[in-house]
GROMACS .gro file of C-alpha atoms in nm:
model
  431
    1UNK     CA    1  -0.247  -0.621  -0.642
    2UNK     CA    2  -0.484  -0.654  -0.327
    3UNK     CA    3  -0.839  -0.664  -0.318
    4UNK     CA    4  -0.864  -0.280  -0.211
    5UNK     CA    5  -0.936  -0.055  -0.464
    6UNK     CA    6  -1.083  -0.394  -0.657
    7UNK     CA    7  -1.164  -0.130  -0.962
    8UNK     CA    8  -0.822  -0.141  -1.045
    9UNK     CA    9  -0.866  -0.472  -1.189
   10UNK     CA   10  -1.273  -0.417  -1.329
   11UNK     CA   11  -1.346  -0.056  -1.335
   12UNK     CA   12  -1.551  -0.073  -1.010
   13UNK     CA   13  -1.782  -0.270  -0.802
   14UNK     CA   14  -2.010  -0.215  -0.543
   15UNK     CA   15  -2.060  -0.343  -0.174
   16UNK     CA   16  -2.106  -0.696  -0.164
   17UNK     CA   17  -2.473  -0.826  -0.176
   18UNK     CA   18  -2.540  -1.046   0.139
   19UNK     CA   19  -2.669  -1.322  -0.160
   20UNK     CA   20  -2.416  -1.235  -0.358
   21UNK     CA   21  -2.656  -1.263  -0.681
   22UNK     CA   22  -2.634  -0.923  -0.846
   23UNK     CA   23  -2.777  -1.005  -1.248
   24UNK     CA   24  -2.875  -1.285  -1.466
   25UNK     CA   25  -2.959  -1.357  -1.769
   26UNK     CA   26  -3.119  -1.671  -1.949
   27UNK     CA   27  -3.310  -1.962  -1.788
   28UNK     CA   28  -3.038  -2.211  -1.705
   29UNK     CA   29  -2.890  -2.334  -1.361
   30UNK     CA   30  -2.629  -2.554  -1.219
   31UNK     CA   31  -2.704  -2.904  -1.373
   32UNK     CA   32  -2.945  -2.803  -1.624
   33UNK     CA   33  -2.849  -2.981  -1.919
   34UNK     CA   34  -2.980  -2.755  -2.174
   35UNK     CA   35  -2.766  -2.430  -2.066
   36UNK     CA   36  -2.461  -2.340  -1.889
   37UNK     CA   37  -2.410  -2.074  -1.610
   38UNK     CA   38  -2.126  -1.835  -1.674
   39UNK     CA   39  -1.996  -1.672  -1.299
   40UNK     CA   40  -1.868  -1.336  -1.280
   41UNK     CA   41  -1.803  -1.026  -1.131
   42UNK     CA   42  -1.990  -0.706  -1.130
   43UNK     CA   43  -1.865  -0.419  -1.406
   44UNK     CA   44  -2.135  -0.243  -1.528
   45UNK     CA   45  -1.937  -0.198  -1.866
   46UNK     CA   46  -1.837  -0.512  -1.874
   47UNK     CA   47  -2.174  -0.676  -1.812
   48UNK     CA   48  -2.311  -0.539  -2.094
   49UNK     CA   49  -2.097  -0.667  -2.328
   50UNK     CA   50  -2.088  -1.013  -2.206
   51UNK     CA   51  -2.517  -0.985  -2.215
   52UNK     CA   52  -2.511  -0.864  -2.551
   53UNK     CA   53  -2.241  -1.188  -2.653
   54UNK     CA   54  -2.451  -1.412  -2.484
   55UNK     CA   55  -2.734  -1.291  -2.632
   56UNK     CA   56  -2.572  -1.339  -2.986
   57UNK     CA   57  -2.480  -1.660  -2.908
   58UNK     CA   58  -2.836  -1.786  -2.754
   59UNK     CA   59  -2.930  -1.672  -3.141
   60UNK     CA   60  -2.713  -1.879  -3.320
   61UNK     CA   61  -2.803  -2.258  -3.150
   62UNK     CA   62  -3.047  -2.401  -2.911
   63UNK     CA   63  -2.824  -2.361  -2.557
   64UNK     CA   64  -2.933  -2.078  -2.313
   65UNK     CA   65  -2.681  -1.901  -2.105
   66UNK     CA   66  -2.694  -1.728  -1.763
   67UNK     CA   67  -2.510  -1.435  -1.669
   68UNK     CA   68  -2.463  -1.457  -1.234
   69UNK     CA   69  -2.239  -1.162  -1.101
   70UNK     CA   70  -2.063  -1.065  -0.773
   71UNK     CA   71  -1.907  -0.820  -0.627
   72UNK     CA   72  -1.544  -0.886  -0.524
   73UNK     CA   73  -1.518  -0.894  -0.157
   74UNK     CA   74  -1.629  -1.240  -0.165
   75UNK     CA   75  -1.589  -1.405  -0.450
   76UNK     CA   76  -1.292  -1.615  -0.420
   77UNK     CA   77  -1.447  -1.795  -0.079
   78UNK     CA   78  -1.809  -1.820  -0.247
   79UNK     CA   79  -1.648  -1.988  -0.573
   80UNK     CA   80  -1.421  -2.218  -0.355
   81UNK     CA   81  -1.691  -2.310  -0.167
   82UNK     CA   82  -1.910  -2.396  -0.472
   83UNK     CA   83  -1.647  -2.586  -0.672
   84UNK     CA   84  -1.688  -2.930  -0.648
   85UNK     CA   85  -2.073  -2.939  -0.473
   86UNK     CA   86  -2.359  -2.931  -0.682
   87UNK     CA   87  -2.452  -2.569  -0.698
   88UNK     CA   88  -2.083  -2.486  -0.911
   89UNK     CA   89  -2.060  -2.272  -1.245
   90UNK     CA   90  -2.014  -2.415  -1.543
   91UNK     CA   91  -1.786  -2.080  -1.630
   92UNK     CA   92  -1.599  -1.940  -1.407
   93UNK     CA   93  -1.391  -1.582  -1.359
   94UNK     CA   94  -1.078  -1.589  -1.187
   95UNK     CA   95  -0.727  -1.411  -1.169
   96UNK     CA   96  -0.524  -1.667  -1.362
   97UNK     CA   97  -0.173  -1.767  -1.222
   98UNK     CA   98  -0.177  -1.884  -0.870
   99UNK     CA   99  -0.560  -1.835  -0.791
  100UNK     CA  100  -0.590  -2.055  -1.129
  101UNK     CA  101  -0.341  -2.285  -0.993
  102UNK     CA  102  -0.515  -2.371  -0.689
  103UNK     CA  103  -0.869  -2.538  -0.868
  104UNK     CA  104  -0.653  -2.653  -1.088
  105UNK     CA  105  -0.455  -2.867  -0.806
  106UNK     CA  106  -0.803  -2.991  -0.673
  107UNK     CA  107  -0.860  -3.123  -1.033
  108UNK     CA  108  -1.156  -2.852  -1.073
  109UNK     CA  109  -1.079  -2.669  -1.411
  110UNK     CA  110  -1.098  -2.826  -1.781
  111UNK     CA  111  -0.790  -2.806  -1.977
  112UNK     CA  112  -0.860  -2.663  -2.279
  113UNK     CA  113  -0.537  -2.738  -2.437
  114UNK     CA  114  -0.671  -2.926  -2.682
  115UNK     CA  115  -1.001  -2.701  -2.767
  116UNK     CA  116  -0.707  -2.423  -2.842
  117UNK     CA  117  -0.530  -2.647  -3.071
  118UNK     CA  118  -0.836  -2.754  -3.248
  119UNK     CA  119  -0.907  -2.361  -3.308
  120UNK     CA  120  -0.581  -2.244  -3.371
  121UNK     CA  121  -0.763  -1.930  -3.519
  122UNK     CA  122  -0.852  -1.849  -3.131
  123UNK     CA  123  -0.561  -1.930  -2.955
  124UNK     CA  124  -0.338  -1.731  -3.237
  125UNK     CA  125  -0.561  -1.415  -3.143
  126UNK     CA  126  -0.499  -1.366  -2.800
  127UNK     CA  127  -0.169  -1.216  -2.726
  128UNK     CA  128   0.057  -1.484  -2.599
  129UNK     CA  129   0.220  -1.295  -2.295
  130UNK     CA  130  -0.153  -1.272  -2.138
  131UNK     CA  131  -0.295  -1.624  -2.275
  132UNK     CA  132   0.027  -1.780  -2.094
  133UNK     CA  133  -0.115  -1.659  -1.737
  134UNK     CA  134  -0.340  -1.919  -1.763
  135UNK     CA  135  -0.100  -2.221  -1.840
  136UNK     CA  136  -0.014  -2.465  -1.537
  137UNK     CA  137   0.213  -2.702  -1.669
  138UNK     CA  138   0.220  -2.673  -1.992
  139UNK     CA  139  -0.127  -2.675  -2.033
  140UNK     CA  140  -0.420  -2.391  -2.083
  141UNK     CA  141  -0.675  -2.366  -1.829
  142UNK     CA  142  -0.850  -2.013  -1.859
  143UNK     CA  143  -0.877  -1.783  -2.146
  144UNK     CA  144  -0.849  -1.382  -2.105
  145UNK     CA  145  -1.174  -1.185  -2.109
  146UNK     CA  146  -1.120  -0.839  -1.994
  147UNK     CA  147  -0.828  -0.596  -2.114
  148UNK     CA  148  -0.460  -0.583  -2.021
  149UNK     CA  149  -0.380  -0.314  -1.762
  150UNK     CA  150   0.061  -0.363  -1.740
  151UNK     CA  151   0.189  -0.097  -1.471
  152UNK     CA  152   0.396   0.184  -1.616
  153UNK     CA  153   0.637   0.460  -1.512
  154UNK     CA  154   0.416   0.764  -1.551
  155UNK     CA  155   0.576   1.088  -1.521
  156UNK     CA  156   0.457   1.504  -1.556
  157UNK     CA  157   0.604   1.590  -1.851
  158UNK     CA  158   0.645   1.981  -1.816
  159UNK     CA  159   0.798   1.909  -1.447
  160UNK     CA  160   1.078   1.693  -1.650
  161UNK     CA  161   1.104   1.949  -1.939
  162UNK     CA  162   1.171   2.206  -1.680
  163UNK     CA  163   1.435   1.986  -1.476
  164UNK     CA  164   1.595   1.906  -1.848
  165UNK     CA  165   1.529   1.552  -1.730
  166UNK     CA  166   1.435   1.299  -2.033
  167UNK     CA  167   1.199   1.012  -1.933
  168UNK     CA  168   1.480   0.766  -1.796
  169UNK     CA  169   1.568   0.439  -2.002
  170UNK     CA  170   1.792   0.296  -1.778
  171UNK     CA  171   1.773   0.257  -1.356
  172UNK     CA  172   2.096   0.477  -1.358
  173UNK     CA  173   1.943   0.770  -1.527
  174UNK     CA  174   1.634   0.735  -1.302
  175UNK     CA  175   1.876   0.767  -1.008
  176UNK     CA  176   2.031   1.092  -1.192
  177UNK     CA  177   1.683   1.225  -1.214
  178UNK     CA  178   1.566   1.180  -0.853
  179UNK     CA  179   1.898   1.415  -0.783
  180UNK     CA  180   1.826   1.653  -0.992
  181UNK     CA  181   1.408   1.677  -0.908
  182UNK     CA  182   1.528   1.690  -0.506
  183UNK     CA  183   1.729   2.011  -0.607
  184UNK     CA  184   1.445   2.170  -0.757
  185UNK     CA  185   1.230   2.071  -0.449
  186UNK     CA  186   1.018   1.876  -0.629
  187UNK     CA  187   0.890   1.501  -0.521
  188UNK     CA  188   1.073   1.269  -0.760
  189UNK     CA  189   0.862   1.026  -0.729
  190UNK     CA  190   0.485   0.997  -0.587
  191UNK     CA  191   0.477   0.681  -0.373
  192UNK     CA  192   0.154   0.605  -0.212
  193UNK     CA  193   0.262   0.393   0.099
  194UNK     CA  194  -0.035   0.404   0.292
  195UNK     CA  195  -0.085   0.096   0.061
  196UNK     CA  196   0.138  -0.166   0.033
  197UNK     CA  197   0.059  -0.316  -0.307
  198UNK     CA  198   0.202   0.033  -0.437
  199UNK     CA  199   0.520  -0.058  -0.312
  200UNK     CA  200   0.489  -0.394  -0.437
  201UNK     CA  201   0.544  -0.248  -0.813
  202UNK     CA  202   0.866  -0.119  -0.687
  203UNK     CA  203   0.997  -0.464  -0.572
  204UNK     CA  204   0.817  -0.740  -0.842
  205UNK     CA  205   0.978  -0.489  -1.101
  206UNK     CA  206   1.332  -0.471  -0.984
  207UNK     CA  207   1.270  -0.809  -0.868
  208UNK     CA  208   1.251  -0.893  -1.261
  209UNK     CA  209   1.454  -0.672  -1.353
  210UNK     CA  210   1.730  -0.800  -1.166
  211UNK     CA  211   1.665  -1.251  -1.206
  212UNK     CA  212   1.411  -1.215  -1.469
  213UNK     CA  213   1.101  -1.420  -1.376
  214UNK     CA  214   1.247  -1.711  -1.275
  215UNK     CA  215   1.306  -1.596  -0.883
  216UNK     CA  216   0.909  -1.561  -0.841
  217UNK     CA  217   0.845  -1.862  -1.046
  218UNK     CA  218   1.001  -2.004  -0.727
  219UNK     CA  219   0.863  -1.811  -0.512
  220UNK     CA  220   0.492  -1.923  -0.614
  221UNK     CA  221   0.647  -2.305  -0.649
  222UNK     CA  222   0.700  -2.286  -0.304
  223UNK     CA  223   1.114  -2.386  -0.357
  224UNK     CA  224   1.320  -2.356  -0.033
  225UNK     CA  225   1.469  -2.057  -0.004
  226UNK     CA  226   1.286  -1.889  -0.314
  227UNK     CA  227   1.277  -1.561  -0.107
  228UNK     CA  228   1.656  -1.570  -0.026
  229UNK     CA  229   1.718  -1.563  -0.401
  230UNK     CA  230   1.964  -1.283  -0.458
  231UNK     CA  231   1.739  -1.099  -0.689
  232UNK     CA  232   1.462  -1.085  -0.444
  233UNK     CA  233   1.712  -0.936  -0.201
  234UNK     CA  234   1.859  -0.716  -0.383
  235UNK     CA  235   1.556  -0.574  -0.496
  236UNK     CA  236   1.423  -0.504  -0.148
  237UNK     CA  237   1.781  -0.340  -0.098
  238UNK     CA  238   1.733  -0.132  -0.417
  239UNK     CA  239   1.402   0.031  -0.256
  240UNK     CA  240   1.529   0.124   0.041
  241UNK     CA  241   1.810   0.286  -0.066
  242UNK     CA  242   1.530   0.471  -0.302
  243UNK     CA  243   1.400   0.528   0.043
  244UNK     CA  244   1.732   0.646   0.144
  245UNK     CA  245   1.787   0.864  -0.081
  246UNK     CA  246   1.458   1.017  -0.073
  247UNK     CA  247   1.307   0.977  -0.389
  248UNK     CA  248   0.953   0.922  -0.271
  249UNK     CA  249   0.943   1.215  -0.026
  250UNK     CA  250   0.947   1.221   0.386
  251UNK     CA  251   0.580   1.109   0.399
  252UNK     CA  252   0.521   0.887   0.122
  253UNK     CA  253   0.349   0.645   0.407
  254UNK     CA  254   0.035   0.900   0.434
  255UNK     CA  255  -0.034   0.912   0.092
  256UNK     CA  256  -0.337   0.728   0.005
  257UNK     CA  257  -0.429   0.586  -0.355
  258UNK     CA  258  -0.816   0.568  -0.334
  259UNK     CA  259  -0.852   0.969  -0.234
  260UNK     CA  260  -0.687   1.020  -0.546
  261UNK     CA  261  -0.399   1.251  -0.359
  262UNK     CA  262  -0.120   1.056  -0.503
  263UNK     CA  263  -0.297   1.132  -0.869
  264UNK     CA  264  -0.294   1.466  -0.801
  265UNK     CA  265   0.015   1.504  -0.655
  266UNK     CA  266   0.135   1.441  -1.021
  267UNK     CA  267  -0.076   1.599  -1.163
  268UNK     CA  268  -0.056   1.935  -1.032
  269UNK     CA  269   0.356   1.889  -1.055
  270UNK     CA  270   0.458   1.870  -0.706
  271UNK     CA  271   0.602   1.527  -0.821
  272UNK     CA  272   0.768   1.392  -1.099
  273UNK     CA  273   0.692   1.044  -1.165
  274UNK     CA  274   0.427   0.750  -1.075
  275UNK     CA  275   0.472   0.378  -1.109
  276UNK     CA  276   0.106   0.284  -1.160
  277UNK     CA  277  -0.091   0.031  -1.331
  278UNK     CA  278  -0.273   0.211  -1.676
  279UNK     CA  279  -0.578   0.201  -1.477
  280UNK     CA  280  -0.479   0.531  -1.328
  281UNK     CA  281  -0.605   0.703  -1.650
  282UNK     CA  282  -0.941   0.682  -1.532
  283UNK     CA  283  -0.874   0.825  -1.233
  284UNK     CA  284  -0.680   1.149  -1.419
  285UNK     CA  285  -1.003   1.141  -1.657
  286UNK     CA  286  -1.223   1.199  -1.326
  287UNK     CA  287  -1.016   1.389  -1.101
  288UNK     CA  288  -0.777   1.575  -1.340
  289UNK     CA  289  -0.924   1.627  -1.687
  290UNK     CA  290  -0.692   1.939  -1.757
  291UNK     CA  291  -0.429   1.708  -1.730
  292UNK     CA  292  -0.491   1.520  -1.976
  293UNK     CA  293  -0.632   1.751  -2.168
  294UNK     CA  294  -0.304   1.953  -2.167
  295UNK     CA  295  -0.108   1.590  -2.315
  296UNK     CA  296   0.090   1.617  -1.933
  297UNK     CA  297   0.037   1.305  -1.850
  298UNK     CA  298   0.383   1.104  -1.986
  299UNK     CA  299   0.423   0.768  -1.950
  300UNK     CA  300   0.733   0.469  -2.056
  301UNK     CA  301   0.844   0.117  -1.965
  302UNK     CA  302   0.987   0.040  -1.622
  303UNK     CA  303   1.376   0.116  -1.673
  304UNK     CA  304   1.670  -0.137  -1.744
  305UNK     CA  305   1.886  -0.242  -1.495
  306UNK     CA  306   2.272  -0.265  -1.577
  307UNK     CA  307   2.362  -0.628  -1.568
  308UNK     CA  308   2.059  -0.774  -1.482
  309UNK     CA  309   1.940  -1.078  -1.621
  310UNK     CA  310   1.589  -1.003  -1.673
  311UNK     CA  311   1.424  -0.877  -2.017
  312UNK     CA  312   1.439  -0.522  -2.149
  313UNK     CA  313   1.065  -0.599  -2.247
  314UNK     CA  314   0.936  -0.790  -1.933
  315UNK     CA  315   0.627  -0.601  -1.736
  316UNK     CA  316   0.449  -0.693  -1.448
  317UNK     CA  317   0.054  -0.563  -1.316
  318UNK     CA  318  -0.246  -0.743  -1.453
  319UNK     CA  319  -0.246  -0.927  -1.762
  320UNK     CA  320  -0.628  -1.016  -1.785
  321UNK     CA  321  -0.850  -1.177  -1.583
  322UNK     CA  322  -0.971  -1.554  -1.715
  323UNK     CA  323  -1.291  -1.738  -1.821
  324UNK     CA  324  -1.226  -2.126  -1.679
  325UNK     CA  325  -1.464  -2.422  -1.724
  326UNK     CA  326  -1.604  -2.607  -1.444
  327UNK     CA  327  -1.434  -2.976  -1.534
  328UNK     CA  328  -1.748  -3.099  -1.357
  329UNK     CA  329  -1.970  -2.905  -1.618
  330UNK     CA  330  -2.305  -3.063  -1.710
  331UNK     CA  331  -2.165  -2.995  -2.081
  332UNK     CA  332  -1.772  -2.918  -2.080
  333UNK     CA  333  -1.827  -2.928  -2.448
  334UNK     CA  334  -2.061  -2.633  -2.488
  335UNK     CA  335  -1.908  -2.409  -2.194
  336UNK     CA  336  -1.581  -2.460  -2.447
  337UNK     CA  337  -1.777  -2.386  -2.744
  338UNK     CA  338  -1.924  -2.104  -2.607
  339UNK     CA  339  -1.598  -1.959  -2.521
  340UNK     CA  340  -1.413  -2.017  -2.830
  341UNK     CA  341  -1.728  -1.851  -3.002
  342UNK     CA  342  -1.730  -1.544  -2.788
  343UNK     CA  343  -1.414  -1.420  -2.653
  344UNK     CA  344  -1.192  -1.370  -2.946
  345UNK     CA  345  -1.593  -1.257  -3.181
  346UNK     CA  346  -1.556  -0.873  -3.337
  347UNK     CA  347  -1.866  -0.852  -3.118
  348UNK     CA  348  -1.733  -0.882  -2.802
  349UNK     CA  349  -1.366  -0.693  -2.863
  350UNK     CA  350  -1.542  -0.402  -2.995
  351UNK     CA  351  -1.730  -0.379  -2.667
  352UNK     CA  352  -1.441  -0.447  -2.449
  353UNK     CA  353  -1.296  -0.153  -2.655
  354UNK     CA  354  -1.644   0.095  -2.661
  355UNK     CA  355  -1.626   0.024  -2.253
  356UNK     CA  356  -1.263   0.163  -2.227
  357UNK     CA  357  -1.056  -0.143  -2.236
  358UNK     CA  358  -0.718  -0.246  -2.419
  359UNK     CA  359  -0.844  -0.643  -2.547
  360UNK     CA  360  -0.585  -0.886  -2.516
  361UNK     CA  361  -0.565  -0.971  -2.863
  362UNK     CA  362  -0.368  -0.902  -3.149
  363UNK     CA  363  -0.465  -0.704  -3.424
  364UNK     CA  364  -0.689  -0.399  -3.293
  365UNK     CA  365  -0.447  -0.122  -3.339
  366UNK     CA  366  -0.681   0.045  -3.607
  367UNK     CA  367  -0.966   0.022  -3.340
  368UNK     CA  368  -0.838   0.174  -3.106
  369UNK     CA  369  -0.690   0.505  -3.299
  370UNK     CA  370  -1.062   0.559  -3.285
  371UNK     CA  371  -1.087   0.569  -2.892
  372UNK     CA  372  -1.008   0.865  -2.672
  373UNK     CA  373  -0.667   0.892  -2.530
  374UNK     CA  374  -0.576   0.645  -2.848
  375UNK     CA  375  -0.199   0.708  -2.810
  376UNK     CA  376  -0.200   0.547  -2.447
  377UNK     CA  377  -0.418   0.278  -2.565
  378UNK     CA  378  -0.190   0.198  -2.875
  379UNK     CA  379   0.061   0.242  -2.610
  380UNK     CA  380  -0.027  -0.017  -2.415
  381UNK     CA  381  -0.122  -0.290  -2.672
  382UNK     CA  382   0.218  -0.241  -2.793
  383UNK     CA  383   0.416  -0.282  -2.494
  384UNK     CA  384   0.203  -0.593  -2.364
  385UNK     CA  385   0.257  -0.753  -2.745
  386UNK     CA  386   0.608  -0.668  -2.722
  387UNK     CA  387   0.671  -0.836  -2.354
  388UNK     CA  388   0.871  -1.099  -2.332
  389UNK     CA  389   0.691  -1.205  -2.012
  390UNK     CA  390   0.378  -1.045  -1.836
  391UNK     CA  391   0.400  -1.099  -1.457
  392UNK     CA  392   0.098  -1.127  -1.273
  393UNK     CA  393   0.079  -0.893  -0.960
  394UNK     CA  394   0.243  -1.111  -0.707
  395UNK     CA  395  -0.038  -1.075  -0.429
  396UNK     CA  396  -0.286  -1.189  -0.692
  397UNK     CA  397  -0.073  -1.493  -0.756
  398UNK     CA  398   0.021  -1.631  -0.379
  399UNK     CA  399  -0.221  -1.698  -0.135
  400UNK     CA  400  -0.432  -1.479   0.083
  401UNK     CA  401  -0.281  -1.511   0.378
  402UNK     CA  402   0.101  -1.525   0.180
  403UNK     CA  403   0.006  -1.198   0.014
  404UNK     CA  404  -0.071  -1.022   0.396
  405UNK     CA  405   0.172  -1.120   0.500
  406UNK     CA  406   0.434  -1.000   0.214
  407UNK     CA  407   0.282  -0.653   0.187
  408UNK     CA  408   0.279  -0.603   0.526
  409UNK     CA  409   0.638  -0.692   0.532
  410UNK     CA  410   0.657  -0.428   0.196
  411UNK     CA  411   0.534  -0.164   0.407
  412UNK     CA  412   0.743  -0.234   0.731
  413UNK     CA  413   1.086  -0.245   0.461
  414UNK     CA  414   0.982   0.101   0.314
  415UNK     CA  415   0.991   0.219   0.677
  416UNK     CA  416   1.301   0.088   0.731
  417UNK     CA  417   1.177  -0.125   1.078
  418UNK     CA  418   1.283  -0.522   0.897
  419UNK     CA  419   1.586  -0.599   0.701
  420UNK     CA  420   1.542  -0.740   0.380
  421UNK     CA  421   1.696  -1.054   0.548
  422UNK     CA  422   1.401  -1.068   0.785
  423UNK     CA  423   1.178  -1.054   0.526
  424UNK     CA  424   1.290  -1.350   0.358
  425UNK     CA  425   1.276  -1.480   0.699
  426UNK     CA  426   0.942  -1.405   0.769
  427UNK     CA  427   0.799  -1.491   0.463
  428UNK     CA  428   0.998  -1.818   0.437
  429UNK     CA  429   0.704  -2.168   0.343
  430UNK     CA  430   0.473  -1.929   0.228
  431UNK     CA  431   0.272  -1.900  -0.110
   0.00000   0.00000   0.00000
């Protein structure tokens, strides 16, 4: 989604540094032939793990690494500014997908196509519906370093129970509920539009729902008339009849996510369901412990629309976040190494997992029965190795200005002040 709360995507950062320079570790610097300089952002879980992996590898050969991290605010302008100049990463973090896509376009990533084919044993382990947010063309640019976080439809389950409402499979029966949760003058359905990338899970998922993923494919090719698609409008006339009917309440566009009201409001069961990405766990761990605690907290796919032509299994949120090489590396060839060496190591999943994460590789099931809340976990390793397709959030994969400009047409459609017609209109030659 957007850049606000970034934790959504890392599990927190701070205020951005006027420097920017937050860590390091290791000796090495742009240029230096005997190391490589790995760029990332600051996650005080995360760093650890990537410190202790670096350190492992620094053990094992003669090539020193150094950690640099930032903060978020920033990033993307400090990294685009760096590409290409002297003073560039040889590893990189970025979102995958259409942030990928644009150093990719200046000719300013590595393809490690081949590097994956040469260790099939690497490629094989990451799950494919995340690895493929980092193919452009056929071809593999980034590889996934932090865990999977799909959004899901999370719901209170003693506020269903009560309603005799079972967790809907189907868009129809999610409909029936919103009735029947309005008659008991309960919320259906907490919508936090104070934000718009909350309402942007609403649309990207009936959005696939309804054309599959082929209508946003086109929207981030920049076709004519990609936004005019008839999927795309009829998903933006699917949410405000939702709207309409008033399954988010009458003041859904006060409700803030970062206060953690909308949380609560589902928690405490004056709602009955959240589309969310499985970061909001955390928050429930923080703010509402009893909740969980209690097994409340319910949770299931995004339902099925009738006729629609996309996937049963298809999710959208974030599928990783990517390690890329700097094609202008001092030493491509050990940046590669040291990425095929790390990312898909026992070492480094085990930490991903010990920090809270869900690793975007196959196989960990076992591991993560160990972890608290191990049933969501297992969950959600399951329903991102089932997907057919894993859609990045749509304002991560447009441009900057393309992704303004789309959620503040999201929020003006929930109101009901554009047509979906004039947003296609207004969001017409951008991406």
């Amino acid at each position: 989604m957007n850049n606000t709360p970034r934790k959504r995507f890392l599990g927190g950062a701070g205020a951005f540094l006027a420097l920017g320079l937050v860590a390091a570790c290791g000796s090495s610097g742009p240029g230096d032939a005997d190391g490589i300089e790995v760029w990332t952002l600051e996650d005080a879980a995360f760093n650890v793990v990537l410190e202790e992996s670096i350190e492992t590898y620094e053990n094992a050969g003669d090539t020193s690494v150094e950690m640099v991290t930032y903060v978020n605010d920033s990033y993307k302008q400090r990294l685009q500014v760096a590409l290409g100049s002297p003073n560039a990463p040889d590893i990189f973090f970025n979102w995958g997908g259409g942030n990928l896509a644009e150093y990719t376009t200046e000719g300013q990533v590595h393809d490690l196509t081949d590097a994956l084919e040469d260790n099939p044993d690497v490629r094989d382990a990451f799950l494919p519906s995340v690895l493929d947010v980092a193919k452009i063309d056929d071809s593999y640019y980034g590889l996934p370093m932090l865990g999977v976080q799909p959004v899901v439809l999370f719901h209170n389950r003693p506020v269903l129970e009560e309603a005799g409402i079972e967790p809907p499979e189907t868009y129809d029966e999610l409909l029936d509920a919103i009735d029947v949760l309005q008659e008991d003058d309960t919320t259906p359905i907490v919508l936090p539009g104070a934000q718009g990338w909350t309402q942007l899970m609403w649309f990207s998922y009936l959005v696939d729902r309804l054309g599959g993923p082929e209508p946003f494919e086109a929207i981030v090719n920049g076709e004519d008339g990609a936004w005019h698609d008839p999927a795309v409008i009829g998903a933006m006339e699917m949410c405000q009849d939702l709207v309409d009917r008033g399954a988010f309440g009458t003041n859904f566009s006060s409700i803030d996510y970062d206060n953690g009201s909308a949380s609560a409001l589902l928690a405490t069961g004056e709602a009955g369901f959240f589309l969310m990405g499985t970061w909001n766990l955390a928050q429930h761990q923080d703010d509402n412990p009893e909740f969980l605690e209690n097994d409340e907290l319910g949770y299931t796919s995004f339902p099925v629309v009738a006729d629609g032509d996309g996937e049963p299994s298809a999710i959208v949120g974030n599928p990783s976040n990517f390690f890329s090489v700097n094609d202008a590396a001092s030493d491509k060839d050990e940046a590669v190494d040291f990425l095929m060496e790390t990312l898909t190591s026992d070492e480094y999943v085990h930490g991903l997992i010990d920090a809270g994460s869900v690793p975007p590789v196959e196989g960990v099931e076992d591991q993560l029965e160990d972890t608290e809340h191990a049933d969501f976990a297992i969950y959600t390793h399951e329903l991102v190795s089932e997907a057919s397709t894993f859609t990045q959030s749509w304002d991560q994969a447009i441009s900057p200005e393309a992704a303004e400009t789309m959620l503040t047409n999201l929020q003006l459609l929930f109101l009901g002040d554009v047509t979906p017609e004039e947003f296609a209109d207004n969001m017409d030659g951008r991406v």
